[in-house]
Coordinates of C-alpha atoms and ligand atoms in Angstrom, one line a residue:
M1 CA 24.8 -4.3 3.2
A2 CA 26.3 -2.1 5.9
G3 CA 24.7 1.3 5.0
Q4 CA 21.1 2.5 5.0
L5 CA 18.5 0.7 2.9
V6 CA 15.1 1.7 1.5
L7 CA 12.8 -1.0 0.1
V8 CA 10.5 -0.2 -2.8
I9 CA 7.5 -2.5 -2.5
D10 CA 6.5 -3.4 -6.1
F11 CA 2.8 -3.4 -6.9
G12 CA 3.4 -3.7 -10.7
G13 CA 3.6 -0.1 -11.9
Q14 CA 5.6 0.9 -15.0
Y15 CA 7.7 3.4 -13.0
N16 CA 8.8 1.2 -10.2
Q17 CA 12.5 1.2 -11.0
L18 CA 12.3 4.9 -11.7
I19 CA 11.4 5.3 -8.0
A20 CA 14.4 3.2 -7.1
R21 CA 16.6 5.2 -9.3
R22 CA 15.3 8.5 -7.8
V23 CA 16.1 7.1 -4.3
R24 CA 19.7 6.2 -5.5
E25 CA 20.0 9.7 -7.0
C26 CA 19.3 11.1 -3.6
G27 CA 22.3 9.1 -2.2
V28 CA 20.4 6.3 -0.5
Y29 CA 20.8 2.6 -1.4
C30 CA 17.5 1.0 -2.5
E31 CA 16.1 -2.3 -3.8
V32 CA 12.8 -3.2 -5.3
V33 CA 11.0 -6.2 -3.8
P34 CA 7.7 -7.9 -4.7
Y35 CA 4.6 -6.9 -2.8
R36 CA 4.3 -10.4 -1.4
I37 CA 7.2 -9.8 1.0
S38 CA 6.2 -10.4 4.6
A39 CA 6.5 -7.9 7.5
D40 CA 9.0 -10.3 9.1
E41 CA 11.2 -10.4 6.0
I42 CA 11.1 -6.6 5.8
A43 CA 12.0 -6.2 9.5
A44 CA 15.0 -8.6 9.1
R45 CA 16.5 -6.2 6.5
Q46 CA 16.1 -3.1 8.8
P47 CA 15.2 -0.6 6.1
I48 CA 15.0 3.1 7.1
G49 CA 11.9 3.5 4.9
L50 CA 9.5 1.8 2.5
I51 CA 7.9 3.1 -0.7
F52 CA 4.8 1.5 -2.0
T53 CA 4.7 1.8 -5.8
G54 CA 1.9 2.5 -8.3
G55 CA 0.2 -0.4 -10.2
P56 CA -2.4 -1.2 -12.8
N57 CA -5.0 -2.7 -10.4
S58 CA -7.9 -1.3 -8.4
I59 CA -7.5 -2.1 -4.7
Y60 CA -11.0 -3.7 -4.8
G61 CA -10.1 -5.8 -7.9
E62 CA -10.3 -9.6 -7.7
N63 CA -6.6 -10.2 -7.9
A64 CA -5.5 -6.9 -6.4
P65 CA -2.1 -7.1 -4.8
R66 CA -2.3 -6.3 -1.1
P67 CA 0.5 -5.7 1.3
D68 CA 1.0 -7.7 4.5
P69 CA -1.0 -5.5 7.0
K70 CA 1.6 -6.2 9.7
I71 CA 4.0 -4.0 7.7
F72 CA 2.1 -1.0 9.2
E73 CA 3.0 -2.1 12.7
L74 CA 6.8 -2.2 12.1
G75 CA 7.3 1.5 13.0
I76 CA 9.1 2.1 9.6
P77 CA 8.1 5.2 7.7
I78 CA 6.1 4.5 4.5
L79 CA 5.5 6.5 1.4
G80 CA 2.6 5.3 -0.8
I81 CA 2.5 6.4 -4.4
C82 CA -0.7 6.2 -6.6
Y83 CA -1.8 2.6 -6.1
G84 CA 0.5 2.6 -3.0
I85 CA -1.6 5.4 -1.4
H86 CA -4.7 3.2 -2.1
A87 CA -3.1 0.2 -0.6
M88 CA -2.2 2.3 2.5
A89 CA -5.7 3.9 2.8
Y90 CA -7.6 0.6 2.3
T91 CA -5.5 -1.4 4.7
L92 CA -5.8 1.2 7.4
G93 CA -9.6 1.5 7.2
G94 CA -10.1 4.4 4.7
K95 CA -12.3 4.3 1.6
V96 CA -11.1 4.1 -2.0
V97 CA -13.6 4.7 -4.9
P98 CA -13.4 5.0 -8.7
V99 CA -12.6 8.5 -9.9
A100 CA -15.6 8.6 -12.2
A101 CA -18.8 6.6 -12.3
D102 CA -18.1 5.8 -16.0
G103 CA -14.8 4.3 -15.0
K104 CA -12.6 7.0 -16.7
R105 CA -9.1 7.5 -15.3
E106 CA -7.6 10.9 -14.3
Y107 CA -4.6 11.2 -16.5
G108 CA -1.9 13.8 -17.2
K109 CA -0.4 17.1 -15.9
T110 CA -2.5 18.5 -13.1
T111 CA -2.3 21.7 -11.2
T112 CA -1.9 20.7 -7.6
H113 CA -2.1 22.7 -4.3
Y114 CA 0.4 21.6 -1.6
D115 CA 0.2 22.3 2.2
G116 CA 3.6 23.6 3.2
N117 CA 3.2 22.0 6.7
C118 CA 3.8 18.6 5.2
K119 CA 7.4 17.5 5.5
L120 CA 7.3 16.1 1.9
F121 CA 6.7 19.6 0.5
D122 CA 9.2 21.4 2.7
G123 CA 10.7 24.4 0.9
L124 CA 8.6 23.9 -2.2
P125 CA 6.1 26.3 -3.9
S126 CA 2.5 25.8 -2.7
V127 CA 1.2 25.3 -6.2
G128 CA 2.7 23.1 -8.9
I129 CA 2.2 20.6 -11.7
S130 CA 1.9 17.0 -10.7
W131 CA 1.5 13.9 -13.0
M132 CA -1.7 12.0 -12.3
S133 CA -2.5 8.6 -13.7
H134 CA -5.2 6.8 -11.7
G135 CA -8.6 5.2 -11.9
D136 CA -9.4 5.2 -8.2
S137 CA -9.1 7.9 -5.5
I138 CA -9.5 8.2 -1.8
A139 CA -13.0 9.1 -0.6
E140 CA -12.4 8.7 3.2
L141 CA -9.1 9.0 5.0
P142 CA -8.1 6.3 7.5
E143 CA -8.1 7.4 11.1
G144 CA -5.2 9.7 12.1
F145 CA -4.6 11.0 8.6
E146 CA -5.0 14.5 7.2
I147 CA -5.2 15.9 3.7
M148 CA -2.0 17.6 2.6
A149 CA -2.6 18.4 -1.1
H150 CA -5.5 18.6 -3.5
S151 CA -6.3 19.3 -7.1
D152 CA -9.6 20.2 -8.8
G153 CA -10.3 16.5 -9.7
C154 CA -8.6 15.0 -6.7
P155 CA -9.5 16.1 -3.2
V156 CA -6.9 13.8 -1.6
A157 CA -3.7 14.3 -3.7
A158 CA -1.6 13.8 -0.6
M159 CA -2.2 12.5 3.0
Q160 CA -0.1 12.1 6.1
N161 CA -0.1 10.6 9.5
V162 CA 2.8 12.4 11.1
Q163 CA 2.8 10.4 14.2
K164 CA 3.2 7.1 12.4
K165 CA 5.3 8.6 9.6
F166 CA 2.9 7.4 6.9
Y167 CA 2.6 9.5 3.8
G168 CA 0.7 9.0 0.6
L169 CA 0.8 10.8 -2.8
Q170 CA -1.9 10.2 -5.4
F171 CA 0.4 11.5 -8.2
H172 CA 3.8 10.2 -9.4
P173 CA 6.7 12.2 -7.9
E174 CA 9.2 10.0 -9.7
V175 CA 8.4 11.1 -13.2
T176 CA 9.9 14.3 -14.5
H177 CA 6.4 15.8 -15.4
T178 CA 5.9 16.3 -11.7
E179 CA 7.5 19.6 -10.7
N180 CA 9.9 19.1 -7.8
G181 CA 9.0 15.4 -7.6
T182 CA 12.5 14.2 -6.8
Q183 CA 12.7 16.8 -4.1
M184 CA 9.5 15.4 -2.5
I185 CA 11.2 11.9 -2.5
R186 CA 14.4 13.5 -1.1
N187 CA 12.3 15.2 1.6
F188 CA 10.7 11.8 2.5
L189 CA 14.1 10.2 2.7
Y190 CA 15.9 12.9 4.6
N191 CA 13.1 14.7 6.6
V192 CA 11.1 11.6 7.5
C193 CA 13.4 8.5 7.3
G194 CA 16.5 10.2 8.6
A195 CA 18.7 9.3 5.5
N196 CA 22.3 10.3 5.7
G197 CA 23.2 10.0 2.0
D198 CA 25.9 7.4 2.5
W199 CA 25.5 5.7 -1.0
A200 CA 27.2 6.4 -4.3
M201 CA 27.9 4.6 -7.6
G202 CA 31.3 3.6 -6.3
D203 CA 29.5 1.4 -3.7
F204 CA 27.4 -0.3 -6.5
L205 CA 30.7 -1.1 -8.2
R206 CA 32.2 -2.5 -5.1
I207 CA 29.1 -4.5 -4.2
Q208 CA 28.7 -5.9 -7.7
E209 CA 32.4 -6.8 -8.0
E210 CA 32.3 -8.8 -4.8
E211 CA 29.0 -10.4 -5.7
I212 CA 30.2 -11.4 -9.2
R213 CA 33.5 -12.9 -7.8
R214 CA 31.5 -14.8 -5.2
R215 CA 29.0 -16.2 -7.7
V216 CA 31.6 -17.1 -10.4
G217 CA 34.1 -18.7 -8.1
D218 CA 36.4 -20.8 -10.3
G219 CA 33.9 -20.9 -13.2
K220 CA 34.3 -19.5 -16.6
V221 CA 32.2 -16.6 -17.9
L222 CA 31.1 -15.8 -21.4
L223 CA 30.0 -12.3 -22.2
A224 CA 27.8 -11.3 -25.1
L225 CA 29.7 -8.2 -26.2
S226 CA 27.8 -6.1 -28.7
G227 CA 30.1 -3.1 -28.4
G228 CA 27.3 -0.9 -27.1
V229 CA 27.5 1.0 -23.9
D230 CA 25.9 -1.7 -21.7
S231 CA 27.9 -4.7 -22.7
S232 CA 31.1 -2.7 -22.9
V233 CA 30.6 -1.4 -19.4
L234 CA 29.8 -5.0 -18.3
A235 CA 33.0 -6.3 -20.0
A236 CA 35.0 -3.8 -18.0
L237 CA 33.2 -4.7 -14.8
L238 CA 33.7 -8.4 -15.4
E239 CA 37.3 -8.1 -16.3
R240 CA 37.9 -6.3 -13.1
A241 CA 36.0 -8.9 -11.1
V242 CA 37.1 -12.2 -12.6
G243 CA 40.0 -11.3 -15.0
D244 CA 41.0 -14.1 -17.4
K245 CA 38.0 -16.3 -16.4
L246 CA 36.1 -14.0 -18.9
T247 CA 35.8 -14.5 -22.6
C248 CA 33.9 -11.9 -24.6
V249 CA 32.1 -13.1 -27.7
F250 CA 31.0 -10.6 -30.3
V251 CA 28.4 -12.1 -32.6
D252 CA 28.4 -10.3 -35.8
H253 CA 24.9 -11.0 -37.0
G254 CA 25.1 -8.8 -40.1
L255 CA 22.6 -6.4 -38.6
M256 CA 25.2 -3.9 -37.4
R257 CA 25.7 -0.3 -38.6
K258 CA 28.3 0.6 -41.2
D259 CA 31.8 -0.6 -40.3
E260 CA 30.7 -1.3 -36.7
G261 CA 31.9 -4.9 -36.6
D262 CA 35.5 -3.9 -37.5
E263 CA 35.4 -1.0 -35.0
I264 CA 34.4 -3.3 -32.2
E265 CA 37.1 -5.8 -33.1
R266 CA 39.6 -2.9 -33.1
I267 CA 38.6 -1.7 -29.6
F268 CA 38.3 -5.0 -27.8
G269 CA 40.4 -7.4 -29.8
G270 CA 43.9 -6.0 -29.3
G271 CA 44.4 -6.3 -25.5
A272 CA 44.7 -8.9 -22.8
M273 CA 40.9 -9.7 -22.9
H274 CA 39.9 -13.0 -24.5
F275 CA 37.9 -11.7 -27.5
V276 CA 36.2 -13.8 -30.2
R277 CA 34.4 -12.4 -33.2
V278 CA 31.9 -14.8 -34.8
D279 CA 30.7 -14.1 -38.4
A280 CA 27.1 -15.2 -38.3
E281 CA 25.5 -13.0 -40.9
K282 CA 24.5 -15.8 -43.2
R283 CA 22.7 -17.8 -40.6
F284 CA 20.8 -14.9 -39.1
L285 CA 19.6 -13.7 -42.5
E286 CA 18.5 -17.2 -43.3
K287 CA 16.5 -17.5 -40.1
L288 CA 15.0 -14.0 -40.7
A289 CA 14.1 -14.6 -44.4
G290 CA 10.4 -13.8 -45.0
V291 CA 9.7 -12.8 -41.4
T292 CA 7.9 -9.5 -41.1
E293 CA 6.3 -9.6 -37.6
P294 CA 8.3 -7.4 -35.1
E295 CA 8.0 -9.7 -32.1
R296 CA 9.0 -12.8 -34.3
K297 CA 12.1 -11.0 -35.5
R298 CA 13.1 -10.2 -31.9
K299 CA 12.5 -13.7 -30.7
I300 CA 14.4 -15.3 -33.6
I301 CA 17.4 -13.0 -33.1
G302 CA 17.4 -13.5 -29.4
E303 CA 17.3 -17.3 -29.8
E304 CA 19.9 -17.4 -32.5
F305 CA 22.2 -15.3 -30.4
I306 CA 21.9 -17.8 -27.6
R307 CA 22.6 -20.7 -30.0
V308 CA 25.7 -19.1 -31.3
F309 CA 26.9 -18.4 -27.7
E310 CA 26.3 -22.0 -26.8
E311 CA 28.4 -23.2 -29.7
E312 CA 31.2 -20.8 -28.8
A313 CA 31.0 -21.9 -25.2
K314 CA 31.4 -25.5 -26.1
K315 CA 34.5 -24.6 -28.1
I316 CA 35.9 -22.9 -25.0
G317 CA 34.8 -25.7 -22.8
A318 CA 33.2 -25.8 -19.3
V319 CA 31.6 -22.4 -19.5
D320 CA 29.3 -21.9 -16.5
F321 CA 28.0 -18.4 -16.8
L322 CA 26.5 -16.4 -19.6
A323 CA 26.8 -12.7 -18.8
Q324 CA 24.4 -10.2 -20.4
G325 CA 24.3 -6.4 -20.4
T326 CA 20.6 -6.2 -19.8
I327 CA 19.6 -3.0 -18.2
Y328 CA 16.4 -2.0 -16.5
P329 CA 14.3 -0.5 -19.3
D330 CA 14.9 -3.8 -21.2
V331 CA 13.5 -5.7 -18.3
I332 CA 10.4 -3.5 -17.6
E333 CA 9.4 -3.2 -21.2
S334 CA 9.6 -6.9 -21.7
G335 CA 6.9 -7.3 -19.1
L336 CA 8.9 -9.1 -16.4
G337 CA 7.5 -8.6 -12.9
D338 CA 3.9 -7.4 -12.9
A339 CA 4.1 -4.6 -15.5
A340 CA 2.5 -4.8 -18.9
V341 CA 4.5 -6.0 -22.0
I342 CA 5.5 -3.3 -24.5
K343 CA 8.3 -5.1 -26.5
S344 CA 10.2 -8.2 -25.7
H345 CA 13.7 -6.8 -25.6
H346 CA 16.4 -9.0 -26.9
N347 CA 18.4 -10.2 -24.0
V348 CA 15.3 -10.8 -21.9
G349 CA 12.0 -11.8 -23.6
G350 CA 13.9 -13.3 -26.5
L351 CA 15.5 -15.9 -24.4
P352 CA 14.6 -19.5 -25.3
D353 CA 13.2 -21.7 -22.7
Y354 CA 16.2 -23.9 -22.5
V355 CA 19.6 -22.4 -22.2
D356 CA 22.7 -24.5 -22.0
F357 CA 24.5 -22.6 -19.3
K358 CA 24.5 -23.1 -15.6
E359 CA 23.4 -19.5 -14.9
I360 CA 22.9 -16.2 -16.5
I361 CA 24.4 -13.2 -14.8
E362 CA 23.0 -9.7 -15.5
P363 CA 24.7 -7.3 -13.1
L364 CA 23.4 -4.1 -14.7
R365 CA 19.8 -5.3 -14.6
L366 CA 18.7 -2.7 -12.1
L367 CA 20.4 0.3 -13.7
F368 CA 19.1 2.9 -16.1
K369 CA 21.2 4.0 -19.1
D370 CA 22.7 7.1 -17.4
E371 CA 23.6 5.1 -14.3
V372 CA 25.4 2.6 -16.6
R373 CA 27.3 5.5 -18.0
A374 CA 28.2 6.7 -14.5
L375 CA 29.4 3.2 -13.7
G376 CA 31.5 3.2 -16.9
G377 CA 33.1 6.4 -15.8
E378 CA 33.8 4.9 -12.4
L379 CA 35.5 1.9 -14.2
G380 CA 37.7 4.3 -16.1
L381 CA 36.3 3.7 -19.6
P382 CA 36.8 6.5 -22.2
D383 CA 34.0 9.0 -22.7
S384 CA 33.8 8.1 -26.4
L385 CA 32.7 4.6 -25.4
V386 CA 30.6 5.6 -22.4
W387 CA 28.7 8.3 -24.2
R388 CA 28.0 6.2 -27.3
Q389 CA 24.4 6.3 -28.3
P390 CA 22.6 3.1 -27.5
F391 CA 22.1 0.5 -30.2
P392 CA 19.5 -2.3 -29.8
G393 CA 20.5 -5.9 -29.6
P394 CA 18.4 -6.9 -32.7
G395 CA 20.2 -4.2 -34.6
L396 CA 19.0 -2.9 -37.9
A397 CA 16.5 -5.8 -38.1
I398 CA 14.0 -3.7 -36.0
R399 CA 14.7 -0.6 -38.1
I400 CA 13.6 -2.3 -41.4
I401 CA 9.9 -2.5 -41.5
G402 CA 8.8 -5.7 -43.1
E403 CA 11.1 -8.4 -44.5
I404 CA 14.8 -8.1 -44.0
T405 CA 17.2 -8.7 -46.9
K406 CA 20.9 -8.0 -47.4
D407 CA 20.2 -5.3 -50.0
K408 CA 17.8 -3.5 -47.6
L409 CA 20.4 -3.7 -44.8
D410 CA 23.1 -2.2 -47.1
L411 CA 20.8 0.5 -48.1
L412 CA 19.9 1.4 -44.5
R413 CA 23.5 1.2 -43.4
E414 CA 24.4 3.9 -46.0
A415 CA 21.5 6.2 -45.0
D416 CA 22.2 5.8 -41.3
A417 CA 25.9 6.5 -41.8
I418 CA 25.0 9.7 -43.6
M419 CA 22.8 10.8 -40.8
R420 CA 25.4 10.0 -38.1
E421 CA 28.1 11.9 -40.1
E422 CA 25.9 15.0 -40.5
I423 CA 24.8 15.0 -36.8
A424 CA 28.5 14.8 -35.9
N425 CA 29.4 17.6 -38.3
A426 CA 26.7 19.8 -36.7
G427 CA 28.2 19.0 -33.2
L428 CA 24.9 17.5 -32.0
M429 CA 26.1 13.9 -31.1
Y430 CA 25.9 14.5 -27.4
S431 CA 22.8 16.7 -27.2
I432 CA 20.6 14.1 -29.1
N433 CA 20.6 10.9 -27.1
Q434 CA 19.8 8.6 -30.0
Y435 CA 19.5 9.2 -33.7
F436 CA 19.2 6.8 -36.6
A437 CA 17.6 6.0 -39.9
V438 CA 14.7 3.6 -40.4
L439 CA 13.8 1.9 -43.7
T440 CA 10.1 2.1 -44.0
N441 CA 8.3 -0.5 -46.0
M442 CA 6.7 2.3 -48.0
R443 CA 7.6 3.2 -51.6
S444 CA 6.4 6.3 -53.3
V445 CA 6.7 8.1 -56.6
G446 CA 9.4 10.7 -57.2
V447 CA 11.2 12.3 -60.1
M448 CA 14.9 12.3 -60.6
G449 CA 16.4 13.9 -63.7
D450 CA 13.6 13.4 -66.2
G451 CA 12.5 10.1 -65.0
R452 CA 9.9 8.8 -62.7
T453 CA 11.1 6.8 -59.6
Y454 CA 9.2 4.5 -57.4
D455 CA 11.4 4.0 -54.4
Y456 CA 11.7 3.7 -50.7
A457 CA 11.1 6.3 -48.0
I458 CA 13.7 6.6 -45.2
A459 CA 12.5 7.9 -41.9
L460 CA 14.9 9.7 -39.6
R461 CA 14.5 9.4 -35.8
G462 CA 16.2 11.6 -33.2
V463 CA 15.2 11.6 -29.5
V464 CA 16.2 13.4 -26.3
T465 CA 15.7 11.7 -22.9
D466 CA 17.2 10.9 -19.5
D467 CA 16.3 7.3 -19.3
F468 CA 14.7 6.1 -22.6
M469 CA 11.5 5.2 -20.7
T470 CA 10.0 8.4 -21.9
V471 CA 11.5 10.5 -24.8
D472 CA 10.8 13.7 -26.7
W473 CA 11.6 14.0 -30.4
A474 CA 14.7 16.0 -31.0
R475 CA 14.4 19.5 -32.5
I476 CA 17.1 18.9 -35.1
P477 CA 17.7 22.2 -36.9
F478 CA 16.0 22.3 -40.4
D479 CA 19.3 23.0 -42.1
V480 CA 20.8 19.8 -40.6
L481 CA 17.8 17.8 -41.6
N482 CA 18.0 19.3 -45.1
K483 CA 21.7 18.3 -45.5
I484 CA 20.9 14.7 -44.4
S485 CA 17.9 14.5 -46.7
V486 CA 19.7 15.8 -49.7
R487 CA 22.7 13.5 -49.2
I488 CA 20.5 10.4 -48.6
V489 CA 18.5 10.8 -51.8
N490 CA 21.6 11.7 -53.8
E491 CA 23.9 9.0 -52.4
V492 CA 21.7 6.1 -51.5
P493 CA 20.2 4.2 -54.5
H494 CA 16.5 3.3 -54.2
V495 CA 15.6 6.1 -51.8
N496 CA 13.6 9.0 -53.1
R497 CA 11.9 10.4 -50.0
V498 CA 13.1 11.3 -46.4
L499 CA 10.7 11.8 -43.5
Y500 CA 11.4 13.0 -39.9
D501 CA 9.6 11.2 -37.0
I502 CA 8.0 13.8 -34.7
T503 CA 6.4 11.6 -32.1
S504 CA 7.4 11.3 -28.5
K505 CA 7.4 8.2 -26.3
P506 CA 4.7 7.5 -25.2
P507 CA 2.7 7.2 -27.4
A508 CA 5.4 5.9 -29.8
T509 CA 8.5 4.0 -28.9
V510 CA 12.1 4.9 -29.8
E511 CA 12.6 2.1 -32.3
W512 CA 9.9 1.5 -34.9
E513 CA 9.5 -2.2 -34.1
Ligands
XMP1 P1 12.0 1.5 -27.3 O1 12.0 1.3 -28.8 O2 11.6 0.3 -26.5 O3 13.6 1.7 -27.0 O4 11.4 2.8 -26.9 C1 14.1 2.2 -25.8 C2 15.6 2.0 -25.9 O5 15.9 0.6 -25.9 C3 16.6 0.3 -27.0 N1 16.1 -1.0 -27.4 C4 16.8 -2.2 -27.2 N2 18.0 -2.4 -26.6 N3 17.7 -4.8 -27.0 C5 18.4 -3.7 -26.6 O6 19.5 -4.0 -26.1 C6 16.4 -4.6 -27.6 O7 15.8 -5.5 -28.0 C7 16.0 -3.2 -27.7 N4 14.9 -2.7 -28.2 C8 15.0 -1.3 -28.0 C9 16.3 1.3 -28.0 O8 17.3 1.5 -29.0 C10 16.2 2.6 -27.1 O9 17.5 3.0 -26.8

């Protein structure tokens, strides 16, 4: 890596890759490394700055992750965020205490007062909203530090030691709830670390291409192509890197949206790329019969996927690498690293223990959705593909609450197609980041004509988001919702009620399972 590097030292927080992504947004190359990294290993990589992340622990906890104290002697600027500021204060001799004696955490949007003399707050208003989420706070500063921000509940919302270039923030500048948070990170990078902004997505492409070529050598690669944004971008990246050593396998598990399988075949099947479509509907539905538990569904689908790939790989012969379009939110929410498990995303947590390939390659693993899209643009893919709404690997299986049957799938496909059509008619397909129908497991009484009905309720979901880690529910106009609702109950048999999901993430998730 010839250019400048920032290392994000991972203490297990949910937002760690969001920090990395903000750094990349500021034009600086960045990698996330585990907190166990030694000072020598850090020094060898010559980073221009370090960022200590948040994390779920208390610094005094039994298994609290602690940084190598020698890191503070390297002369490299450090920014500590949330748990990171505690790790810094504790290691350098300050005192960290629980926020409240009853163990409550300070959580949420907080009015915060900033000292304009701090380089992090350069050019920013002296008062603003910050996002706090912590159980401990700093009671005594380490020697040489001064307080640079405070809120009502948090006397040390920011601290600095200008001489050593050590900075700490109790709140999370990386989340969008913190006003001017990205600018604070930018200020750290440019005003403190001396960043020159020499990094762009084109570099990522070049680095990944070389890395893939080097790893694959003369081997053959099999790609799990779902036709979604991630695997399509990966297909283009791999084709560019290894050309005809790549075979793309599209497993049609029968859990796709209406007409989707044929569309995927039309887009990828015609050209020079080796493309195989496997009709696996029957075997997936057999495995899923009677299964109602969401995590079980995910695991079964993930595992069956791999089995199908293995079989296809054997047909092709001597396949060394399985490529997957896993992106960062899949990784973090599956609870890899030290963060808590939310769902085991297919591609990651769903992997069986034994996989009959030499290696799995996941070049998009560190990117967020919009970064994958930017990469797709860089690779010259058409906007219609790059701006497709995401579709989860387990498909409609996680949009049918309870048992999955072919009839329910067909019903949901029709309802979902109506919703997509009406969203397109209203010109909203790019302003709502993801929208779909869910078949709830609830039946209720209705009246149609003169008769009583006892049929299913369909829930509609629409979300707006930058990164799918947090989302807001989309304010779809009532007349559009009305059109969708009227059409669904009229056109889809066995549906007599339509609901609209008005929860954000958190506390809900995008998908219902
Ligand atoms: P959740 O439901 O976790 O969804 O808030 C966030 C985003 O991830 C998609 N998603 C998945 N994508 N495999 C995928 O490839 C999965 O298992 C999976 N589960 C959720 C979801 O559609 C949304 O865009």
